Amino acid sequence: MIFPKGVWKGLCETCLDSAQKTHLIVDKNQTSCRKGRCALCGDKTGVFPVELQIPDFSKGVVKKEVNVCNRCLKAVDEAYIGYKREQIEQKHAHH
């Protein structure tokens, strides 16, 4: 399911969670990157592996590791925080 608000670049909630976890690991441990092309912005730079789940009609879901640059990981982290904030606000609005 793709969420129209709070999600960056059309990532579903599961993939957003995965990318955000990678951001936290990279941010905390200063994990070394490898050179490659970012799957989100297309820049050739230092990238980090992120596991995404891609819908597949015959298999259901296929897990695929893609390269994401640090700049996009930071943007994903911001989107993740905004998305979770939206969820909390909606929950409180219903009570």
mmCIF file of C-alpha atoms in Angstrom:
data_model
loop_
_atom_site.group_PDB
_atom_site.id
_atom_site.type_symbol
_atom_site.label_atom_id
_atom_site.label_comp_id
_atom_site.label_asym_id
_atom_site.label_seq_id
_atom_site.Cartn_x
_atom_site.Cartn_y
_atom_site.Cartn_z
ATOM 1 C CA MET A 1 0.000 0.000 0.000
ATOM 2 C CA ILE A 2 1.391 3.391 -0.955
ATOM 3 C CA PHE A 3 0.511 6.299 1.290
ATOM 4 C CA PRO A 4 -0.065 9.645 -0.453
ATOM 5 C CA LYS A 5 1.010 11.709 2.572
ATOM 6 C CA GLY A 6 4.017 11.364 4.851
ATOM 7 C CA VAL A 7 5.880 9.029 2.540
ATOM 8 C CA TRP A 8 8.849 10.076 0.501
ATOM 9 C CA LYS A 9 9.188 9.061 -3.139
ATOM 10 C CA GLY A 10 6.195 6.704 -2.984
ATOM 11 C CA LEU A 11 7.767 4.231 -0.562
ATOM 12 C CA CYS A 12 5.245 2.055 1.243
ATOM 13 C CA GLU A 13 5.291 1.923 5.039
ATOM 14 C CA THR A 14 7.402 -1.272 5.147
ATOM 15 C CA CYS A 15 10.062 0.133 2.819
ATOM 16 C CA LEU A 16 10.016 3.486 4.593
ATOM 17 C CA ASP A 17 10.682 1.635 7.876
ATOM 18 C CA SER A 18 13.548 -0.297 6.274
ATOM 19 C CA ALA A 19 15.180 2.822 4.831
ATOM 20 C CA GLN A 20 14.780 4.671 8.122
ATOM 21 C CA LYS A 21 16.465 1.811 10.013
ATOM 22 C CA THR A 22 19.376 1.995 7.562
ATOM 23 C CA HIS A 23 19.601 5.747 8.185
ATOM 24 C CA LEU A 24 19.792 5.182 11.952
ATOM 25 C CA ILE A 25 22.553 2.577 11.553
ATOM 26 C CA VAL A 26 24.542 4.791 9.181
ATOM 27 C CA ASP A 27 24.041 7.864 11.385
ATOM 28 C CA LYS A 28 25.012 6.059 14.615
ATOM 29 C CA ASN A 29 27.860 3.846 13.400
ATOM 30 C CA GLN A 30 29.201 5.910 10.499
ATOM 31 C CA THR A 31 29.070 2.734 8.403
ATOM 32 C CA SER A 32 31.323 2.992 5.374
ATOM 33 C CA CYS A 33 29.556 3.361 2.083
ATOM 34 C CA ARG A 34 30.300 1.963 -1.330
ATOM 35 C CA LYS A 35 30.288 3.826 -4.630
ATOM 36 C CA GLY A 36 27.187 3.443 -6.747
ATOM 37 C CA ARG A 37 24.053 5.066 -8.100
ATOM 38 C CA CYS A 38 21.280 6.007 -5.678
ATOM 39 C CA ALA A 39 18.011 4.216 -6.508
ATOM 40 C CA LEU A 40 15.980 7.257 -5.398
ATOM 41 C CA CYS A 41 17.767 10.344 -6.750
ATOM 42 C CA GLY A 42 20.031 8.752 -9.369
ATOM 43 C CA ASP A 43 23.240 10.432 -8.158
ATOM 44 C CA LYS A 44 26.522 8.541 -8.482
ATOM 45 C CA THR A 45 27.960 8.832 -4.984
ATOM 46 C CA GLY A 46 28.514 6.886 -1.790
ATOM 47 C CA VAL A 47 25.519 4.608 -1.203
ATOM 48 C CA PHE A 48 24.211 2.245 1.464
ATOM 49 C CA PRO A 49 22.171 -0.954 0.943
ATOM 50 C CA VAL A 50 18.463 -0.744 1.809
ATOM 51 C CA GLU A 51 16.085 -3.704 1.568
ATOM 52 C CA LEU A 52 12.858 -2.857 -0.265
ATOM 53 C CA GLN A 53 9.819 -5.039 -0.888
ATOM 54 C CA ILE A 54 8.588 -4.916 -4.465
ATOM 55 C CA PRO A 55 5.087 -6.171 -5.305
ATOM 56 C CA ASP A 56 5.083 -9.067 -7.750
ATOM 57 C CA PHE A 57 1.845 -10.561 -9.084
ATOM 58 C CA SER A 58 3.210 -14.103 -9.335
ATOM 59 C CA LYS A 59 5.251 -14.176 -6.096
ATOM 60 C CA GLY A 60 3.401 -11.643 -3.936
ATOM 61 C CA VAL A 61 6.426 -9.673 -2.743
ATOM 62 C CA VAL A 62 10.057 -9.784 -3.822
ATOM 63 C CA LYS A 63 12.701 -8.426 -1.443
ATOM 64 C CA LYS A 64 15.392 -6.468 -3.226
ATOM 65 C CA GLU A 65 18.439 -4.632 -1.911
ATOM 66 C CA VAL A 66 18.913 -1.218 -3.506
ATOM 67 C CA ASN A 67 21.519 1.499 -3.077
ATOM 68 C CA VAL A 68 20.462 4.745 -1.385
ATOM 69 C CA CYS A 69 22.721 7.763 -0.777
ATOM 70 C CA ASN A 70 23.088 9.478 2.584
ATOM 71 C CA ARG A 71 21.178 12.586 1.413
ATOM 72 C CA CYS A 72 18.153 10.475 0.450
ATOM 73 C CA LEU A 73 18.398 8.483 3.693
ATOM 74 C CA LYS A 74 18.188 11.782 5.597
ATOM 75 C CA ALA A 75 15.127 12.776 3.551
ATOM 76 C CA VAL A 76 13.559 9.370 4.220
ATOM 77 C CA ASP A 77 14.199 9.848 7.945
ATOM 78 C CA GLU A 78 12.390 13.215 7.860
ATOM 79 C CA ALA A 79 9.478 11.667 5.959
ATOM 80 C CA TYR A 80 9.367 8.768 8.434
ATOM 81 C CA ILE A 81 9.178 11.142 11.401
ATOM 82 C CA GLY A 82 6.466 13.195 9.665
ATOM 83 C CA TYR A 83 4.494 10.076 8.782
ATOM 84 C CA LYS A 84 4.616 8.728 12.348
ATOM 85 C CA ARG A 85 3.608 12.168 13.678
ATOM 86 C CA GLU A 86 0.613 12.151 11.303
ATOM 87 C CA GLN A 87 -0.423 8.719 12.552
ATOM 88 C CA ILE A 88 -0.312 9.869 16.182
ATOM 89 C CA GLU A 89 -2.266 13.052 15.404
ATOM 90 C CA GLN A 90 -4.943 11.066 13.543
ATOM 91 C CA LYS A 91 -5.226 8.630 16.435
ATOM 92 C CA HIS A 92 -5.717 11.490 18.903
ATOM 93 C CA ALA A 93 -8.236 13.210 16.606
ATOM 94 C CA HIS A 94 -10.467 10.108 16.653
ATOM 95 C CA HIS A 95 -10.668 10.001 20.464
#
